[in-house]
mmCIF file of C-alpha atoms in Angstrom:
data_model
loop_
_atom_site.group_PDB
_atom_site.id
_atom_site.type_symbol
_atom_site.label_atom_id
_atom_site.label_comp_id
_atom_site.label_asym_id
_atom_site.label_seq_id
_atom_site.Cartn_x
_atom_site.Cartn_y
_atom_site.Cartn_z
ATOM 1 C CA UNK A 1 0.804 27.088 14.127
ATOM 2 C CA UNK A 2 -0.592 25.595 17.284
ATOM 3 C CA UNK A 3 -0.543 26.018 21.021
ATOM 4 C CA UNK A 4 -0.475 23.664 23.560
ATOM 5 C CA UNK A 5 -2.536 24.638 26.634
ATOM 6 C CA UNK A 6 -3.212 23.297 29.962
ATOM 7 C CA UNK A 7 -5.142 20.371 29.366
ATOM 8 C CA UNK A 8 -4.697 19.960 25.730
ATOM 9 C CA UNK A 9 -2.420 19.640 23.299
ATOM 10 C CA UNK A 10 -4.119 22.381 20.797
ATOM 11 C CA UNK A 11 -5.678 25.380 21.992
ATOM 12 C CA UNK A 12 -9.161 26.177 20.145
ATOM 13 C CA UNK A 13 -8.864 30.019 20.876
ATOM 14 C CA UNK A 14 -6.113 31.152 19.413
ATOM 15 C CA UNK A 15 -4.193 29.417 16.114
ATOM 16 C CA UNK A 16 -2.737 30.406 12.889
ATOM 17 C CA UNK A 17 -3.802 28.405 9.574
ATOM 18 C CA UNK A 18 -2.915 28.649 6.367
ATOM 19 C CA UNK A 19 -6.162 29.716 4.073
ATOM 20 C CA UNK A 20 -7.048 27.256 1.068
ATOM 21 C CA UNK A 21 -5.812 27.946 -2.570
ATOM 22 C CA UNK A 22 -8.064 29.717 -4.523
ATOM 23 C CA UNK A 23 -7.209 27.432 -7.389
ATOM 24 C CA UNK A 24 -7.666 24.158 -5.216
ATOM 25 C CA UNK A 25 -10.423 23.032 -3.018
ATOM 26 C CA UNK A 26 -8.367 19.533 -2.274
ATOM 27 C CA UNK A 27 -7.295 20.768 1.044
ATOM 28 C CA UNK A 28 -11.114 21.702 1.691
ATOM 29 C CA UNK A 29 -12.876 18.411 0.064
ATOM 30 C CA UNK A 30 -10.631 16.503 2.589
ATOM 31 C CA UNK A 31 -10.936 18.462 5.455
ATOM 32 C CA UNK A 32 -15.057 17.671 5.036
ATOM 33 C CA UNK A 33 -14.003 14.179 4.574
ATOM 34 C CA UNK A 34 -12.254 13.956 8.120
ATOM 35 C CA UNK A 35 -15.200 15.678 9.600
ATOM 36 C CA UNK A 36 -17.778 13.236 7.937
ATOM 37 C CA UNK A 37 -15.815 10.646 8.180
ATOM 38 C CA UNK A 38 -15.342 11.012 12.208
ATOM 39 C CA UNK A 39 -19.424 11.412 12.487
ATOM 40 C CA UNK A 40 -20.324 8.060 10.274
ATOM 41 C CA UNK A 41 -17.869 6.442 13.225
ATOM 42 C CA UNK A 42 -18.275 7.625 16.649
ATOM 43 C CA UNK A 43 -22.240 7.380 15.782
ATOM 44 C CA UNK A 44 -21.753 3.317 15.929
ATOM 45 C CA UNK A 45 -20.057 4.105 19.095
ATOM 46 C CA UNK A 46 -22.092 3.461 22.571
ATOM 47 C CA UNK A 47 -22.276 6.781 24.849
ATOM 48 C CA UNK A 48 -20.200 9.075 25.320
ATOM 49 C CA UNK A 49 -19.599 8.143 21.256
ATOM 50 C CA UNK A 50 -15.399 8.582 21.506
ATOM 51 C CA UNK A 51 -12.606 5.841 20.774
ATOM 52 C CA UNK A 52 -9.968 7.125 22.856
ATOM 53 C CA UNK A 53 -7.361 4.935 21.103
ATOM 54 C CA UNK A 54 -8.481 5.897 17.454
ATOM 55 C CA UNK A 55 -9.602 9.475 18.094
ATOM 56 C CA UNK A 56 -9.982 11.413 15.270
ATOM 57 C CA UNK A 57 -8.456 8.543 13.117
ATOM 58 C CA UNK A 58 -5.057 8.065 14.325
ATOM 59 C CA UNK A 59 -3.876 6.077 17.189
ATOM 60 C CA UNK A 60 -1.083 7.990 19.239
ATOM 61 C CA UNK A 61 2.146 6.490 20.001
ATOM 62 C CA UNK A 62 4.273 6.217 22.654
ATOM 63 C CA UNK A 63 7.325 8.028 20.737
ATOM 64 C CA UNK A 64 5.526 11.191 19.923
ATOM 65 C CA UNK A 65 2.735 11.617 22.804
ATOM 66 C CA UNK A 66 0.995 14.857 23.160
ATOM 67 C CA UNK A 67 2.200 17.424 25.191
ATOM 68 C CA UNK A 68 0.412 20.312 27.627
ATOM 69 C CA UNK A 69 2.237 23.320 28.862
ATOM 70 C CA UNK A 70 4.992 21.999 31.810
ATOM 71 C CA UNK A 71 7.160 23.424 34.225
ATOM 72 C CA UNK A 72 10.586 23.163 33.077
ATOM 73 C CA UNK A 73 10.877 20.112 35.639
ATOM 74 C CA UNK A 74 8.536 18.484 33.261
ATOM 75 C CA UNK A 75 5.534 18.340 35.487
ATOM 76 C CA UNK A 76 2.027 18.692 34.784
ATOM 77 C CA UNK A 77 1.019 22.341 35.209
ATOM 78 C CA UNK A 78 -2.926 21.490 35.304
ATOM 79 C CA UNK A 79 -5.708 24.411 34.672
ATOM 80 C CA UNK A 80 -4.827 27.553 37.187
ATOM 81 C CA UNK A 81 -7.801 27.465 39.791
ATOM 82 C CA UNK A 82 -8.429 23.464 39.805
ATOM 83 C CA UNK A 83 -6.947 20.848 42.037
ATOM 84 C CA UNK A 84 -3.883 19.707 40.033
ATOM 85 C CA UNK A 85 -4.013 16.451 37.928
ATOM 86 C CA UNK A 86 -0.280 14.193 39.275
ATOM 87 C CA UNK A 87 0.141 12.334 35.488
ATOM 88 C CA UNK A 88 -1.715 12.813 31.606
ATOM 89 C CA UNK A 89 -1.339 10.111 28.996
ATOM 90 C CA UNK A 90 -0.339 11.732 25.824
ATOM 91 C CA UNK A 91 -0.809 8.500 24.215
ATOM 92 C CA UNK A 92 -4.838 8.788 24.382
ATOM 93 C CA UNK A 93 -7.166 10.877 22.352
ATOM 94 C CA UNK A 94 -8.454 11.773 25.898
ATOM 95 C CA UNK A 95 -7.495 15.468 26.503
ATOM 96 C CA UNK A 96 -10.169 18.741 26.855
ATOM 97 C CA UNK A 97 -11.920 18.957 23.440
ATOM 98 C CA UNK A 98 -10.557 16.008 22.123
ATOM 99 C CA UNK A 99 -13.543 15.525 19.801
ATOM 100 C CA UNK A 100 -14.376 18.809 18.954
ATOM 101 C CA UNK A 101 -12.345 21.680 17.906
ATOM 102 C CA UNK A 102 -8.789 21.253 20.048
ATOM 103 C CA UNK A 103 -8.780 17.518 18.602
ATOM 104 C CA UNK A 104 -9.485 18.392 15.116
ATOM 105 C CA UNK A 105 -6.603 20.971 14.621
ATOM 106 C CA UNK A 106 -4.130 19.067 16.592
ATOM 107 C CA UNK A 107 -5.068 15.852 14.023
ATOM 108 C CA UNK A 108 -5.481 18.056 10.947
ATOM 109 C CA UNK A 109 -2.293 19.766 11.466
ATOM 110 C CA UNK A 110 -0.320 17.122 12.607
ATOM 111 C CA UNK A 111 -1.472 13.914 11.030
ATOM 112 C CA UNK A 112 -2.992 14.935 8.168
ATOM 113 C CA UNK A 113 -1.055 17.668 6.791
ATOM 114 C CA UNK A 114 1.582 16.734 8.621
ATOM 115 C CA UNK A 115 3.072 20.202 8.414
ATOM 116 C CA UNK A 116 2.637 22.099 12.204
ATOM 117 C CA UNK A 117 4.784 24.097 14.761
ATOM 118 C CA UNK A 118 3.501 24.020 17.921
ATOM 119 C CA UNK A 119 4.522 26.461 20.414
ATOM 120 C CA UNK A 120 4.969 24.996 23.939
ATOM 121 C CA UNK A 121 5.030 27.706 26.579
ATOM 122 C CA UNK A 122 8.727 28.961 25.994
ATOM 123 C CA UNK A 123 9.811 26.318 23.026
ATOM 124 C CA UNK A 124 8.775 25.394 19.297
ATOM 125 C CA UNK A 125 8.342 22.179 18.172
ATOM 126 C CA UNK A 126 8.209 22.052 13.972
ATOM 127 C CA UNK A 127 6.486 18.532 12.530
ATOM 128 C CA UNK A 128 6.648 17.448 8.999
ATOM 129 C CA UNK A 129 6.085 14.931 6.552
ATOM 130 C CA UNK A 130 9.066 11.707 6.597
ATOM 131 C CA UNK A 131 11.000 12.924 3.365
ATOM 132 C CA UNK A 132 9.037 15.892 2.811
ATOM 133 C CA UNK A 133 5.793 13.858 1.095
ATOM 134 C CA UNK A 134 2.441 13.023 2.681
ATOM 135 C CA UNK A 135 1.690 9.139 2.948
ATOM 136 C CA UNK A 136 -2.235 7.867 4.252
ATOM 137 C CA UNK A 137 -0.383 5.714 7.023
ATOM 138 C CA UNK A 138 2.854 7.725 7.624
ATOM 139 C CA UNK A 139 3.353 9.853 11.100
ATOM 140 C CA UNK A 140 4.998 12.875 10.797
ATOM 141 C CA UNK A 141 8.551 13.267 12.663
ATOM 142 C CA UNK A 142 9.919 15.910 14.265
ATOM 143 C CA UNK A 143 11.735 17.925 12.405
ATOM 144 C CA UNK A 144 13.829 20.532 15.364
ATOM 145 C CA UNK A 145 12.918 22.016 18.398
ATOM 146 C CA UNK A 146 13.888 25.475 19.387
ATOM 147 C CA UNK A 147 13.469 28.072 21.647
ATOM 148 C CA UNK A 148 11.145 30.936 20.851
ATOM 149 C CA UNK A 149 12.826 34.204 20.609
ATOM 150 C CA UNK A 150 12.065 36.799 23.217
ATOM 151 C CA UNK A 151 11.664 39.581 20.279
ATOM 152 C CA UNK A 152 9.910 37.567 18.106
ATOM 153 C CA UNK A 153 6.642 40.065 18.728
ATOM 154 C CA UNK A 154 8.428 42.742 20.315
ATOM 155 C CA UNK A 155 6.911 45.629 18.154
ATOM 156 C CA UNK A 156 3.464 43.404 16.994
ATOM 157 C CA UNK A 157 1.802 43.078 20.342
ATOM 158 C CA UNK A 158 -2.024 43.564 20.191
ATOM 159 C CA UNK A 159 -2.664 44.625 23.685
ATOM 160 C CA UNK A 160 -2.040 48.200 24.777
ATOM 161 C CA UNK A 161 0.748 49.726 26.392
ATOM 162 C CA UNK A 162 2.105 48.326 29.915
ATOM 163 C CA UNK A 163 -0.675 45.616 29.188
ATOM 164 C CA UNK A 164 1.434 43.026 27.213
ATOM 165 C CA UNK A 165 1.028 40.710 29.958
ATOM 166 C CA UNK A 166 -2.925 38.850 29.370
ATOM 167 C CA UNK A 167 -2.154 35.803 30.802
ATOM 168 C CA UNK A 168 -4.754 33.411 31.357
ATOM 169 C CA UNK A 169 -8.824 33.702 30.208
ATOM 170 C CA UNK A 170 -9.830 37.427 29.420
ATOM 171 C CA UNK A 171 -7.678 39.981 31.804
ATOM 172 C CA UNK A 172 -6.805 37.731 34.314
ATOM 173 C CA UNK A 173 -2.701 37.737 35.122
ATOM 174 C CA UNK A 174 -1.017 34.509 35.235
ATOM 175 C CA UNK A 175 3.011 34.498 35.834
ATOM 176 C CA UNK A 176 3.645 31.898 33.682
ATOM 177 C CA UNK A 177 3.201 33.177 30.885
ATOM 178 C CA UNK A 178 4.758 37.063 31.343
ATOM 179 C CA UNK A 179 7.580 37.322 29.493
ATOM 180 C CA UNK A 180 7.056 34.772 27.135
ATOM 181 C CA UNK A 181 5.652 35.466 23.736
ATOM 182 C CA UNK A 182 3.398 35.352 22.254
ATOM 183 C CA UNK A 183 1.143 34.489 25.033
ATOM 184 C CA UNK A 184 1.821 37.688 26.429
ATOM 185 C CA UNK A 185 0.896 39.385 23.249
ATOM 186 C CA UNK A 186 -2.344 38.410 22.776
ATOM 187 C CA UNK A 187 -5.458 37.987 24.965
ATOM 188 C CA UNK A 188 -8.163 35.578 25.062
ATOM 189 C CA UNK A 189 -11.582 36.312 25.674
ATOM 190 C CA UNK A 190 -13.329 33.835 26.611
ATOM 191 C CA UNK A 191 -17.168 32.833 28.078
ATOM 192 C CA UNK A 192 -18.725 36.315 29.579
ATOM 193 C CA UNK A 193 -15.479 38.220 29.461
ATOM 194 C CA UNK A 194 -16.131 38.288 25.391
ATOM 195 C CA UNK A 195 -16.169 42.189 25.136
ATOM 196 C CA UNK A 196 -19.412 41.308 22.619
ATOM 197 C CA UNK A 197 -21.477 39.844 24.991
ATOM 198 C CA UNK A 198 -20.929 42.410 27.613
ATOM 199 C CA UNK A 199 -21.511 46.728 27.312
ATOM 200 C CA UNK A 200 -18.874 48.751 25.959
ATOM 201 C CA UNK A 201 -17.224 50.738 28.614
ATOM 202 C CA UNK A 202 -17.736 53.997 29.133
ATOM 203 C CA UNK A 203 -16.633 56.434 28.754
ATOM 204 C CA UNK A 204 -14.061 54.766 26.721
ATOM 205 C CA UNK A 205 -11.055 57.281 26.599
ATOM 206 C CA UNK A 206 -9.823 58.587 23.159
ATOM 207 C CA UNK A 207 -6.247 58.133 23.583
ATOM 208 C CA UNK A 208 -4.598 54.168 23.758
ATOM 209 C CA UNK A 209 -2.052 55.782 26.546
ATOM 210 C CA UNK A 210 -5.022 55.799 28.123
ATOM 211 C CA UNK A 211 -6.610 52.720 28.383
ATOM 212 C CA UNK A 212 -6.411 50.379 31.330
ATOM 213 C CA UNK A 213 -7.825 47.075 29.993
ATOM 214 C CA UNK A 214 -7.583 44.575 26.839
ATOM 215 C CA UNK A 215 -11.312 45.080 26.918
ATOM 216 C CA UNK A 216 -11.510 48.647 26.444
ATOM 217 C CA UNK A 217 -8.568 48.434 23.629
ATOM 218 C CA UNK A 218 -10.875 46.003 21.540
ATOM 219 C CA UNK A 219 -13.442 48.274 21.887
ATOM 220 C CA UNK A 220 -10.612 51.196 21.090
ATOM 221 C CA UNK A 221 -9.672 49.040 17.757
ATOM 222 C CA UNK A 222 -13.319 49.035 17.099
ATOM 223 C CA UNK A 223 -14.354 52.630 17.048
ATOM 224 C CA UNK A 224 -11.210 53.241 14.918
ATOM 225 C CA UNK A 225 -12.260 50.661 12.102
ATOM 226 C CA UNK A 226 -15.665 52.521 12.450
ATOM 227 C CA UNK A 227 -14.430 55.647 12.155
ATOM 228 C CA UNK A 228 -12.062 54.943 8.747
ATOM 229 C CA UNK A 229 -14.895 52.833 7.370
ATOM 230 C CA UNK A 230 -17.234 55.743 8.089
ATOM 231 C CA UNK A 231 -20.386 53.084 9.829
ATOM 232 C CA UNK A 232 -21.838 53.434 12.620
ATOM 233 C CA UNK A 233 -22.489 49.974 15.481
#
């Protein structure tokens, strides 16, 4: 499961992946493959070292072009806090990240296992393989598209009470996405708003009615593990 964000069509902070078998390491030997195989290329490439038409091995087509998270006029939403971009071309391995981590899981997913949903702001789009079976120089089609259920997280949110509501970038509200899960059910820390990089509050209250902030219920989780694990950070 991936998430299209506001400039790309795979967000590197939060996704769900299936771990590799135990009893195969296929999955893994290719996935080193598409990595190696990207790095022998783009390093016969002149600066900035990209094929925007080939990407990560895979020219984009005009039928299936990558999507960002839109209004539901279809318009280009654009990063909250930055001049708004008019058009995108999904058809161009030329979105943020395209070479390094957003890229990779949007090709591995989609083009190479050919077996992703991707959750688009209020909708899920589920890809697969044409007849169920994997070919080198197939595309995957789309299989349905569906709305995502309002309850689907209703009793697994990870943020605290009266806090199910992240948005955007560490604590920071955004309207968009209130109300719609799971983006309200989760929260990403990102740059200095990482609760590691930064001092634990204090004093951090015992009870989670009590906490105000995602930050101090990470740090809440955190001193519960300790405390059933029986360590001390």
């Amino acid at each position: 499961v991936i998430f299209a964000w506001f400039n790309e069509p795979a967000h590197g902070g939060i996704f769900m992946l299936q771990p590799f078998s135990r009893t195969s390491n296929l999955d893994e030997i290719k996935f080193k493959q598409t990595l190696e195989h990207r790095e022998e290329e783009v390093l016969s490439l002149p600066y900035p070292h990209w094929n925007a038409t080939l990407g990560w091995g895979k020219p984009l087509r005009t039928t299936d072009p990558w999507r960002v998270i839109q209004t539901r006029d279809g318009s280009w939403v654009g990063t909250p806090g930055y001049p708004p971009t008019e058009t995108y071309d999904g058809t161009r391995w030329s979105f943020h990240g395209d070479f390094a981590d957003q890229g990779l899981l949007y090709y591995w997913t989609k083009f190479v296992q050919q077996k992703v949903t991707i959750l688009n702001l209020d909708e899920m789009e589920h890809w697969g393989a044409v007849g169920g079976s994997v070919q080198s120089d197939s595309y995957p089609i789309l299989l349905r598209k569906e709305a995502i259920p309002l309850t689907t997280l209703q009793n697994g949110t990870c943020l605290p009470p009266g806090m199910e509501y992240p948005g955007h970038y560490g604590s920071s509200l955004h309207p968009m996405f209130r109300g719609h899960v799971p983006h309200r059910d989760f929260i990403h820390f990102s740059g200095n708003s990482k609760p590691w990089e930064s001092a634990a509050p204090k004093p951090l209250p015992e009870s989670v009615a009590d906490l105000n902030s995602s930050k101090e219920y990470w740090y809440w989780c955190l001193r519960q593990v300790t405390i059933q694990l029986n360590v001390t950070i």
